[in-house]
């Protein structure tokens, strides 16, 4: 086999450890060259110049025809993220390019971010004597169901809505019920659009379309179903919420809203930011464990593509972690001290210049983020 050239987003954790000749099972004559580039700078010209075999990305690189139409070298694309809305998977399949993402990699990190945000803004919910609050979860996949597990451990009631899964003890309500009957509503959805129907009535399948589209699922109409008391948390994708409608809603209701993702990310207006109870720069999944698990999953997928056995496990790279959920859940009031989410909020607000947080400042906060640790549960493992 020839040498392997990899273009990789420099924000992928532990690139050196996972993507070298030994870890990729290459023999001594074969070289592995890893070219690190900021995710937003991976473009068609770079791919034409470098002719890589492999592209490793995170969520800020759009993978589509305009990036790849003049390129014949790429055979594998790995995204070390859960979300795939930035990847035209249909186009990759047509080009016979293998694609892998890191499903579930940061499900604990994001669920822990949500629990921390709730207990930071409403510490009273940590008290055992409280009447149980109701957490509404929209989207009950890896993250939503993990959040449900934490909520249940804390004695909270769950109302969940996921039309693509069968009903269950957590998938137990309609969208309207979740929105109108919950104390907290947390969104855990992919970003999808509605299917277009062409003039012949046939459905044209483009990328990321769904019978239950999520773009602007939260809009003026759905916000109106929520009591002003209900806190809204979005750590999924920004465009799931119509930002203009959200601003109008907060003006009218003074709702507590927590955003980790923004409709016009990486730019955020000061006007929106000033209305939010907590705002963070898309770091809900940024724990050491979450990021390493993302790398591990695409490393395993690349090994499969190369028909070699993976030899590296992220456990070999993780420092000891003694934070145990079994202990923390008995003292939920210490969770906001475990992760100081207000510090992340303050760092984002400190970047406001001329009425906005600019894209490069948003990206810099993420690039330089000091990765948190997950608290450990018996559910934790690499294969999620
Ligand atoms: N902020 C962050 O750092 C961060 C980190 C990881 C993931 N994410 C985002 O979170 C999203 C969810 O992650 P996940 O691991 O739970 O994904 P997942 O695919 O495991 O689950 C998503 C669930 O949403 C459901 N769903 C789809 N459309 C729906 C609709 N209209 N209404 C209700 N439910 C619907 C699906 O049936 C699925 O069960 C990802 O797609 C990604 O965009 C954000
Ligand atoms: O979908 C995901 O996994 C997350 O949104 C991910 O943490 C974001 O990836 P990044 O923007 O760091 O590339």
Coordinates of C-alpha atoms and ligand atoms in Angstrom, one line a residue:
X1 CA 0.0 0.0 0.0
X2 CA 1.1 3.5 -0.7
X3 CA 1.8 6.2 1.8
X4 CA -1.2 7.6 3.6
X5 CA -1.9 11.4 3.5
X6 CA -4.4 12.7 6.0
X7 CA -5.9 16.2 6.1
X8 CA -7.2 16.7 9.6
X9 CA -9.0 19.5 11.6
X10 CA -6.4 20.6 14.1
X11 CA -9.1 20.7 16.7
X12 CA -9.4 16.9 16.8
X13 CA -8.1 15.5 20.0
X14 CA -4.9 13.3 20.1
X15 CA -4.2 13.3 16.4
X16 CA -0.6 12.3 16.9
X17 CA -1.4 9.4 19.1
X18 CA -4.1 7.9 16.9
X19 CA -2.9 8.7 13.4
X20 CA 0.7 7.5 13.0
X21 CA 2.2 4.5 11.2
X22 CA 2.2 2.2 14.2
X23 CA -1.4 2.9 15.4
X24 CA -2.6 2.5 11.8
X25 CA -0.8 -0.8 11.3
X26 CA 1.4 0.5 8.4
X27 CA 4.7 -1.2 7.7
X28 CA 8.0 0.6 8.1
X29 CA 8.3 1.7 4.5
X30 CA 4.9 3.4 4.5
X31 CA 4.6 6.9 5.9
X32 CA 1.6 8.5 7.4
X33 CA 1.5 12.3 6.8
X34 CA -1.0 14.2 8.8
X35 CA -1.6 17.8 7.7
X36 CA -3.4 19.8 10.4
X37 CA -5.6 22.6 9.3
X38 CA -8.2 24.8 11.0
X39 CA -11.6 23.1 10.2
X40 CA -12.9 26.2 8.4
X41 CA -9.8 26.4 6.2
X42 CA -10.2 22.9 4.7
X43 CA -11.2 23.8 1.1
X44 CA -11.2 22.5 -2.5
X45 CA -7.9 24.2 -3.3
X46 CA -6.2 22.6 -0.3
X47 CA -7.5 19.2 -1.3
X48 CA -6.3 19.7 -4.9
X49 CA -2.9 20.7 -3.7
X50 CA -2.5 18.0 -1.1
X51 CA -4.4 15.1 -2.7
X52 CA -5.2 13.4 0.7
X53 CA -6.5 9.8 1.0
X54 CA -8.3 10.6 4.2
X55 CA -10.2 13.7 5.6
X56 CA -10.7 13.9 9.3
X57 CA -13.1 16.7 10.3
X58 CA -15.3 18.1 13.1
X59 CA -18.5 20.0 12.7
X60 CA -17.2 23.2 11.0
X61 CA -16.1 21.7 7.7
X62 CA -18.9 21.3 5.1
X63 CA -18.4 18.1 3.1
X64 CA -20.2 18.3 -0.2
X65 CA -19.9 18.4 -4.0
X66 CA -18.3 21.8 -4.1
X67 CA -15.5 20.7 -1.8
X68 CA -14.9 17.3 -3.5
X69 CA -16.0 17.5 -7.1
X70 CA -12.4 18.2 -8.4
X71 CA -10.8 15.6 -6.1
X72 CA -10.3 11.9 -6.8
X73 CA -8.0 11.0 -3.9
X74 CA -10.2 11.1 -0.8
X75 CA -11.5 7.6 0.0
X76 CA -12.5 8.1 3.7
X77 CA -14.1 10.9 5.6
X78 CA -14.3 10.7 9.4
X79 CA -16.2 13.3 11.5
X80 CA -15.2 13.2 15.1
X81 CA -18.7 14.5 16.0
X82 CA -22.2 13.2 16.7
X83 CA -23.9 15.7 14.4
X84 CA -23.7 15.0 10.6
X85 CA -25.7 18.0 9.3
X86 CA -22.4 19.4 7.8
X87 CA -21.9 16.2 5.6
X88 CA -23.7 15.4 2.4
X89 CA -23.7 11.6 3.0
X90 CA -25.7 10.9 -0.2
X91 CA -23.0 12.6 -2.3
X92 CA -20.2 10.6 -0.5
X93 CA -22.1 7.3 -1.1
X94 CA -22.4 8.2 -4.8
X95 CA -18.7 8.8 -4.9
X96 CA -18.0 5.6 -3.0
X97 CA -16.2 7.5 -0.3
X98 CA -16.5 5.8 3.1
X99 CA -18.0 8.0 5.8
X100 CA -17.9 7.5 9.6
X101 CA -19.1 9.8 12.4
X102 CA -18.8 9.4 16.2
X103 CA -22.3 8.6 17.2
X104 CA -22.8 9.0 20.9
X105 CA -19.2 10.1 21.6
X106 CA -20.2 13.0 23.9
X107 CA -23.6 11.8 25.1
X108 CA -22.5 12.0 28.8
X109 CA -20.7 15.3 28.4
X110 CA -23.7 17.0 26.9
X111 CA -26.2 15.5 29.3
X112 CA -23.9 16.5 32.2
X113 CA -23.8 20.1 30.7
X114 CA -27.6 20.2 30.8
X115 CA -27.9 18.9 34.4
X116 CA -25.3 21.5 35.4
X117 CA -27.1 24.4 33.7
X118 CA -30.3 23.4 35.4
X119 CA -28.8 23.2 38.9
X120 CA -26.8 26.4 38.4
X121 CA -29.9 28.5 37.4
X122 CA -32.3 26.7 39.8
X123 CA -30.3 25.2 42.7
X124 CA -33.6 24.5 44.5
X125 CA -34.1 21.6 42.1
X126 CA -31.3 19.8 43.8
X127 CA -33.1 19.6 47.1
X128 CA -34.6 16.2 47.8
X129 CA -37.6 17.7 49.6
X130 CA -38.8 19.6 46.5
X131 CA -41.8 18.5 44.6
X132 CA -40.2 16.7 41.6
X133 CA -39.7 18.9 38.7
X134 CA -40.6 17.8 35.2
X135 CA -37.9 17.7 32.6
X136 CA -39.1 17.8 29.0
X137 CA -36.7 16.1 26.5
X138 CA -37.2 16.5 22.8
X139 CA -35.2 13.9 21.0
X140 CA -34.5 10.7 22.9
X141 CA -31.5 9.3 21.1
X142 CA -28.1 8.9 22.7
X143 CA -28.0 12.3 24.5
X144 CA -31.7 12.6 25.3
X145 CA -31.9 9.1 26.8
X146 CA -28.7 9.7 28.8
X147 CA -30.2 12.9 30.2
X148 CA -33.3 11.0 31.1
X149 CA -31.2 8.5 33.1
X150 CA -29.5 11.3 35.1
X151 CA -32.9 13.1 35.6
X152 CA -34.4 9.9 36.9
X153 CA -31.5 9.3 39.2
X154 CA -32.2 12.8 40.7
X155 CA -35.8 11.9 41.2
X156 CA -37.0 14.2 38.4
X157 CA -40.0 13.4 36.3
X158 CA -39.6 13.0 32.5
X159 CA -41.8 14.0 29.6
X160 CA -40.2 12.9 26.4
X161 CA -41.1 13.3 22.7
X162 CA -39.4 11.5 19.8
X163 CA -41.7 10.6 16.9
X164 CA -39.1 8.3 15.3
X165 CA -38.9 6.0 18.3
X166 CA -41.5 3.7 19.7
X167 CA -43.3 4.9 22.8
X168 CA -41.7 4.0 26.1
X169 CA -41.6 5.1 29.8
X170 CA -39.6 8.2 28.6
X171 CA -41.1 8.6 25.1
X172 CA -44.4 9.3 26.7
X173 CA -45.8 12.6 25.4
X174 CA -46.7 14.7 22.4
X175 CA -44.6 17.7 21.4
X176 CA -47.4 20.0 22.7
X177 CA -47.5 18.2 26.1
X178 CA -43.7 18.4 26.5
X179 CA -43.7 22.1 25.7
X180 CA -46.7 23.0 27.9
X181 CA -46.2 20.8 30.9
X182 CA -42.5 20.9 31.6
X183 CA -40.4 23.0 34.0
X184 CA -37.4 22.5 31.7
X185 CA -37.4 21.8 28.0
X186 CA -34.1 20.4 26.6
X187 CA -33.5 19.9 22.9
X188 CA -31.5 16.9 21.7
X189 CA -32.2 16.7 18.0
X190 CA -30.3 16.5 14.8
X191 CA -30.7 19.4 12.4
X192 CA -33.0 18.3 9.6
X193 CA -35.1 19.9 6.8
X194 CA -38.3 18.9 5.4
X195 CA -38.5 16.7 2.3
X196 CA -39.0 18.7 -0.9
X197 CA -41.7 17.3 -3.3
X198 CA -40.9 18.0 -6.9
X199 CA -43.5 18.9 -9.6
X200 CA -44.2 15.2 -10.4
X201 CA -45.0 14.6 -6.8
X202 CA -42.0 12.4 -6.3
X203 CA -39.9 13.1 -3.2
X204 CA -36.5 14.4 -4.0
X205 CA -34.2 13.1 -1.2
X206 CA -31.5 15.6 -0.4
X207 CA -29.2 15.6 2.6
X208 CA -30.5 15.5 6.1
X209 CA -34.2 15.5 5.3
X210 CA -36.9 14.1 7.6
X211 CA -40.6 13.6 7.9
X212 CA -40.1 15.4 11.2
X213 CA -37.9 18.3 10.3
X214 CA -36.2 20.1 13.2
X215 CA -35.1 23.4 11.6
X216 CA -37.1 26.1 13.5
X217 CA -39.1 23.4 15.4
X218 CA -39.0 26.0 18.1
X219 CA -40.6 29.1 16.7
X220 CA -43.1 31.7 17.7
X221 CA -46.0 29.2 17.6
X222 CA -44.2 26.5 19.7
X223 CA -42.7 29.0 22.1
X224 CA -46.2 30.3 22.8
X225 CA -47.1 26.8 24.2
X226 CA -44.5 27.2 26.9
X227 CA -45.2 28.8 30.3
X228 CA -42.9 31.8 31.0
X229 CA -41.6 29.7 34.0
X230 CA -40.3 27.0 31.6
X231 CA -36.6 27.0 31.0
X232 CA -35.4 26.3 27.5
X233 CA -32.0 24.7 26.8
X234 CA -30.5 24.1 23.4
X235 CA -27.3 22.1 23.1
X236 CA -28.3 20.5 19.8
X237 CA -27.9 22.7 16.7
X238 CA -28.6 26.5 16.6
X239 CA -31.1 26.6 13.7
X240 CA -33.5 24.2 15.6
X241 CA -34.6 27.5 17.3
X242 CA -35.8 30.5 15.3
X243 CA -33.5 33.1 16.9
X244 CA -35.7 36.1 16.1
X245 CA -38.8 34.4 17.6
X246 CA -36.7 33.4 20.6
X247 CA -35.6 37.0 21.3
X248 CA -39.2 38.2 21.0
X249 CA -40.3 35.4 23.4
X250 CA -37.7 36.3 26.0
X251 CA -38.7 40.0 25.7
X252 CA -42.3 39.1 26.4
X253 CA -41.8 36.3 29.0
X254 CA -38.4 36.8 30.6
X255 CA -37.9 33.1 30.1
X256 CA -34.6 31.6 31.3
X257 CA -32.9 30.3 28.2
X258 CA -29.6 28.4 28.0
X259 CA -27.8 28.2 24.6
X260 CA -24.7 26.3 23.7
X261 CA -25.5 26.6 20.0
X262 CA -26.7 29.5 17.9
X263 CA -28.7 30.0 14.7
X264 CA -26.0 32.3 13.2
X265 CA -23.0 30.5 14.8
X266 CA -20.1 31.3 14.9
X267 CA -21.4 34.9 15.1
X268 CA -23.7 35.9 17.9
X269 CA -25.5 39.3 18.3
X270 CA -25.1 41.1 21.6
X271 CA -28.9 41.7 21.5
X272 CA -29.5 37.9 21.8
X273 CA -26.7 37.2 24.2
X274 CA -27.9 39.9 26.6
X275 CA -31.2 38.1 26.9
X276 CA -29.8 34.6 27.7
X277 CA -29.5 33.2 31.2
X278 CA -26.4 31.1 30.2
X279 CA -24.6 31.2 26.9
X280 CA -21.6 29.0 26.0
X281 CA -19.5 28.6 22.8
X282 CA -20.7 25.2 21.6
X283 CA -18.7 23.3 24.2
X284 CA -21.4 21.1 25.8
X285 CA -19.5 18.1 24.4
X286 CA -16.0 19.4 25.2
X287 CA -14.8 17.0 27.8
X288 CA -11.6 15.1 27.6
X289 CA -13.6 11.9 27.5
X290 CA -16.1 13.2 24.9
X291 CA -13.4 14.5 22.5
X292 CA -11.2 11.4 22.9
X293 CA -14.1 9.1 22.3
X294 CA -14.8 11.0 19.1
X295 CA -11.3 10.5 17.9
X296 CA -11.3 6.8 18.9
X297 CA -14.5 6.1 17.0
X298 CA -13.2 7.5 13.7
X299 CA -9.8 5.9 14.3
X300 CA -11.6 2.5 14.7
X301 CA -13.5 3.2 11.5
X302 CA -10.4 4.1 9.5
X303 CA -8.7 0.9 10.8
X304 CA -11.6 -1.0 9.4
X305 CA -11.3 0.7 6.1
X306 CA -7.6 -0.1 6.0
X307 CA -8.3 -3.6 7.1
X308 CA -6.0 -3.4 10.1
X309 CA -6.7 -4.1 13.7
X310 CA -7.0 -1.0 16.0
X311 CA -4.2 -1.1 18.6
X312 CA -4.9 2.1 20.6
X313 CA -7.6 2.6 23.1
X314 CA -8.4 6.0 24.5
X315 CA -8.3 4.5 28.0
X316 CA -4.5 4.4 27.6
X317 CA -4.5 8.2 27.2
X318 CA -6.9 9.2 30.0
X319 CA -5.7 10.4 33.3
X320 CA -7.4 8.9 36.3
X321 CA -10.9 10.3 37.0
X322 CA -12.4 9.9 40.4
X323 CA -15.6 11.8 39.9
X324 CA -18.3 9.3 40.4
X325 CA -22.0 9.9 39.5
X326 CA -23.0 7.4 42.2
X327 CA -21.5 9.9 44.8
X328 CA -22.3 13.2 43.0
X329 CA -26.0 12.3 42.6
X330 CA -26.5 12.1 46.4
X331 CA -25.2 15.8 46.6
X332 CA -26.5 17.5 43.5
X333 CA -25.8 20.9 45.0
X334 CA -22.1 20.3 44.4
X335 CA -22.5 19.7 40.7
X336 CA -22.3 23.4 39.7
X337 CA -19.0 23.5 41.6
X338 CA -17.8 20.5 39.8
X339 CA -18.3 22.3 36.5
X340 CA -18.4 26.1 36.7
X341 CA -20.6 26.8 33.6
X342 CA -20.8 30.5 34.5
X343 CA -17.1 30.8 33.8
X344 CA -17.7 29.6 30.2
X345 CA -20.6 32.0 30.0
X346 CA -18.4 34.9 31.1
X347 CA -15.7 34.0 28.7
X348 CA -18.1 34.2 25.8
X349 CA -19.6 37.5 26.9
X350 CA -16.1 39.0 27.3
X351 CA -15.7 38.6 23.5
X352 CA -18.5 41.1 22.6
X353 CA -17.1 43.8 20.3
X354 CA -19.2 46.3 18.3
X355 CA -22.5 44.6 19.2
X356 CA -21.5 41.0 18.5
X357 CA -19.3 38.1 19.2
X358 CA -17.3 37.6 16.0
X359 CA -16.7 34.3 14.4
X360 CA -12.9 34.1 14.9
X361 CA -13.4 34.9 18.6
X362 CA -16.1 32.2 19.0
X363 CA -13.7 29.7 17.2
X364 CA -10.8 30.8 19.4
X365 CA -12.7 30.1 22.6
X366 CA -13.4 26.6 21.3
X367 CA -9.9 26.0 20.1
X368 CA -8.4 27.0 23.4
X369 CA -11.1 25.4 25.6
X370 CA -9.8 23.7 28.7
X371 CA -11.4 20.3 28.4
X372 CA -13.6 19.3 31.4
X373 CA -13.8 15.8 32.8
X374 CA -16.9 13.8 32.7
X375 CA -18.3 12.4 35.9
X376 CA -18.1 8.6 35.6
X377 CA -21.1 6.3 35.5
X378 CA -21.3 2.6 35.1
X379 CA -22.7 3.4 31.6
X380 CA -19.4 4.8 30.4
X381 CA -17.5 2.9 27.8
X382 CA -15.8 3.6 24.5
X383 CA -18.2 1.9 22.2
X384 CA -21.2 3.9 23.6
Ligands
LIG1 N1 -23.5 21.1 21.7 C1 -22.7 20.1 21.5 O1 -21.5 20.2 21.9 C2 -23.2 18.8 20.9 C3 -22.4 17.7 21.1 C4 -22.9 16.5 20.5 C5 -24.1 16.5 19.8 N2 -24.8 17.7 19.6 C6 -26.0 17.7 18.8 O2 -27.0 16.9 19.5 C7 -27.8 16.2 18.5 C8 -28.4 15.0 19.2 O3 -27.3 14.0 19.5 P1 -27.7 12.5 19.9 O4 -26.4 11.9 20.2 O5 -28.7 12.4 20.9 O6 -28.2 12.0 18.5 P2 -29.1 10.7 18.2 O7 -29.1 10.6 16.7 O8 -28.7 9.6 19.0 O9 -30.6 11.2 18.7 C9 -31.3 12.1 18.1 C10 -32.8 11.8 18.3 O10 -33.6 12.8 17.8 C11 -34.8 12.2 17.3 N3 -35.5 13.2 16.4 C12 -35.2 13.4 15.1 N4 -36.2 14.3 14.7 C13 -37.0 14.6 15.7 C14 -38.1 15.5 15.9 N5 -38.6 16.3 14.9 N6 -38.7 15.5 17.1 C15 -38.2 14.8 18.1 N7 -37.2 13.9 18.0 C16 -36.6 13.9 16.8 C17 -34.3 11.0 16.6 O11 -35.3 10.0 16.4 C18 -33.2 10.5 17.6 O12 -33.7 9.6 18.5 C19 -26.7 15.9 17.4 O13 -27.4 15.6 16.2 C20 -25.9 17.1 17.4 O14 -26.4 18.0 16.4 C21 -24.3 18.8 20.1
LIG2 O1 -22.1 17.1 17.0 C1 -21.2 17.1 17.8 O2 -20.6 16.1 18.2 C2 -20.8 18.4 18.5 O3 -21.6 19.5 18.1 C3 -19.3 18.7 18.4 O4 -18.9 18.8 19.8 C4 -18.9 19.9 17.8 O5 -17.8 19.7 17.0 P1 -16.8 20.9 16.7 O6 -17.5 22.1 16.4 O7 -15.9 20.9 17.8 O8 -16.1 20.5 15.5

